[in-house]
Coordinates of C-alpha atoms in Angstrom, one line a residue:
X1 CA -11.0 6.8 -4.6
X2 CA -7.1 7.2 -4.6
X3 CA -5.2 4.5 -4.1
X4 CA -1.1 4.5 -3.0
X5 CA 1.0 1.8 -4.3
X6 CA 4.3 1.5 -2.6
X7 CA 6.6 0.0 -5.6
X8 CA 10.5 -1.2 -6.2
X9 CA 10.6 -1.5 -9.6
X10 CA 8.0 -3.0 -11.3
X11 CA 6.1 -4.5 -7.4
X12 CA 5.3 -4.0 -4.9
X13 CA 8.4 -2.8 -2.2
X14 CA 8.9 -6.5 0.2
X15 CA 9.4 -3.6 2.7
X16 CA 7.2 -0.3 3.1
X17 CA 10.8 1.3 4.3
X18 CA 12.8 0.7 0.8
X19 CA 9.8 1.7 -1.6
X20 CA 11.5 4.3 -4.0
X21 CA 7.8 5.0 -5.6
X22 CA 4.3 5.5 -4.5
X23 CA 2.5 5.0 -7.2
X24 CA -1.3 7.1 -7.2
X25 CA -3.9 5.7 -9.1
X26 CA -7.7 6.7 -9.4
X27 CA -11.1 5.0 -9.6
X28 CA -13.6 3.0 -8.7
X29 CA -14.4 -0.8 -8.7
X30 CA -12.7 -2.3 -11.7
X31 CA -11.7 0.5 -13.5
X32 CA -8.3 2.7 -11.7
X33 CA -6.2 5.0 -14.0
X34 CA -2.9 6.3 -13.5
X35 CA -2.9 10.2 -11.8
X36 CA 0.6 10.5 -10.4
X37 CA 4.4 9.2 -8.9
X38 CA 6.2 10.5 -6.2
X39 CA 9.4 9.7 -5.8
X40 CA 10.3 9.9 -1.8
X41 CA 13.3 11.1 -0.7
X42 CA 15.8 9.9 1.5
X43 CA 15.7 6.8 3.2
X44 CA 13.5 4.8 5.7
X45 CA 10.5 5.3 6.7
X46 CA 9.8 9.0 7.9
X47 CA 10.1 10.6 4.2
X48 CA 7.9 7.6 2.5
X49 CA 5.0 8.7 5.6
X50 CA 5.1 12.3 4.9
X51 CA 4.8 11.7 1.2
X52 CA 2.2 9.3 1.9
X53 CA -0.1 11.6 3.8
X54 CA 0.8 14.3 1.9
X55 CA -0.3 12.8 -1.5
X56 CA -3.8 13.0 -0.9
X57 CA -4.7 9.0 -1.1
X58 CA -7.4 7.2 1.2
X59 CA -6.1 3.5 0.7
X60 CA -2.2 2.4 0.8
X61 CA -0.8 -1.3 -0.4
X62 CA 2.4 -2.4 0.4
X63 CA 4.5 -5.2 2.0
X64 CA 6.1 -5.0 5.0
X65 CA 5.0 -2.8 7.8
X66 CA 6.6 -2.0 10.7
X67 CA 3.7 -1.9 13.5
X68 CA 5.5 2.2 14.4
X69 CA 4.4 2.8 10.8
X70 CA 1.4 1.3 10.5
X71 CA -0.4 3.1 13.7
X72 CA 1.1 6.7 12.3
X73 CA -0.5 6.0 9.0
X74 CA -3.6 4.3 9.9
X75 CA -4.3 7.1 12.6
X76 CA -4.4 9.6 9.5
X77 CA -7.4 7.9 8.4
X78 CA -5.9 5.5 6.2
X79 CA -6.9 2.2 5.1
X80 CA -3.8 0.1 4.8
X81 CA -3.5 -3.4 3.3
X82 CA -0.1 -4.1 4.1
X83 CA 1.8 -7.7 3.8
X84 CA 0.9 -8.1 -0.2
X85 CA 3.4 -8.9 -2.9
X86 CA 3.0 -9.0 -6.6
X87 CA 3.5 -6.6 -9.9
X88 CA 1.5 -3.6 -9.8
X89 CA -0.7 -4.8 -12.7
X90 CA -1.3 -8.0 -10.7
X91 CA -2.1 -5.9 -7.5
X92 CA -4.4 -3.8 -8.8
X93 CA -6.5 -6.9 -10.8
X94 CA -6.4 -8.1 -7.2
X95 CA -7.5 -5.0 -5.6
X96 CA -10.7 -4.3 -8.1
X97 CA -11.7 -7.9 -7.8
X98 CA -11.9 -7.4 -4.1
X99 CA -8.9 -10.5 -4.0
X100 CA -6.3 -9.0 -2.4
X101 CA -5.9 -11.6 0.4
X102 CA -4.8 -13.9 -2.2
X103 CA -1.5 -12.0 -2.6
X104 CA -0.5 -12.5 1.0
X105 CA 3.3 -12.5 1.4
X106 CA 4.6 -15.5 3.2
X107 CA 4.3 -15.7 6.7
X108 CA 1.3 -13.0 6.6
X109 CA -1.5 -14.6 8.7
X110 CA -4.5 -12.4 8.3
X111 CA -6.2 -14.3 11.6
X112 CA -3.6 -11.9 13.6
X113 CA -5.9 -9.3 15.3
X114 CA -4.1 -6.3 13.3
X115 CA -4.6 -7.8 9.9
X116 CA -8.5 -8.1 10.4
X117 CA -8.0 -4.4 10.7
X118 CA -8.1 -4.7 6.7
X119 CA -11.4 -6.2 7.0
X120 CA -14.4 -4.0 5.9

């Protein structure tokens, strides 16, 4: 499985817009490795949803969402767990663990009918 982490720095991007990496990572359950970077350019969200779906991953984490975004990206066939913060290492302990709910950004309520999309 390939995994897209939308990253500022060392965490996760507060906003999916302003993410100046998607980090790629491979695996499965516990174990992900590294297996690429892309570095988007431009600003906003139209060039960080082209490089998404051109970078071949099946799951995307990131913070903010706009609702625009989110239905482009999820109708691609995307499984999106957006609304998380944290460092990367943190959010990918989370993500193998099957505990990414527990790094819910502030003010994320995942009893909103589009958050339960995340919900397998």
């Amino acid at each position: 499985m390939r995994i897209c982490l939308a990253a500022y720095n060392h965490r996760l991007a507060a906003l999916f817009d302003n993410a100046t990496r998607l980090l790629l990572f491979e695996g499965q359950g516990e174990a992900f490795s590294p297996s690429g970077e892309v570095h988007p350019p431009g600003h906003g969200a139209p060039p960080r949803i082209a490089a998404v779906m051109a970078c071949g991953a099946e799951v995307l984490i990131c913070g903010a969402l706009s609702r625009c975004t989110r239905h482009i990206l999820s109708d691609s066939g995307l499984v999106i767990w957006d609304w998380v913060c944290g460092d990367i290492d943190q959010v990918l302990t989370a993500w193998s663990q099957g505990r990414l709910g527990d790094l819910s950004m502030p003010g994320c309520q995942r009893k909103v009918p589009c958050c339960l999309q995340h919900k397998s």
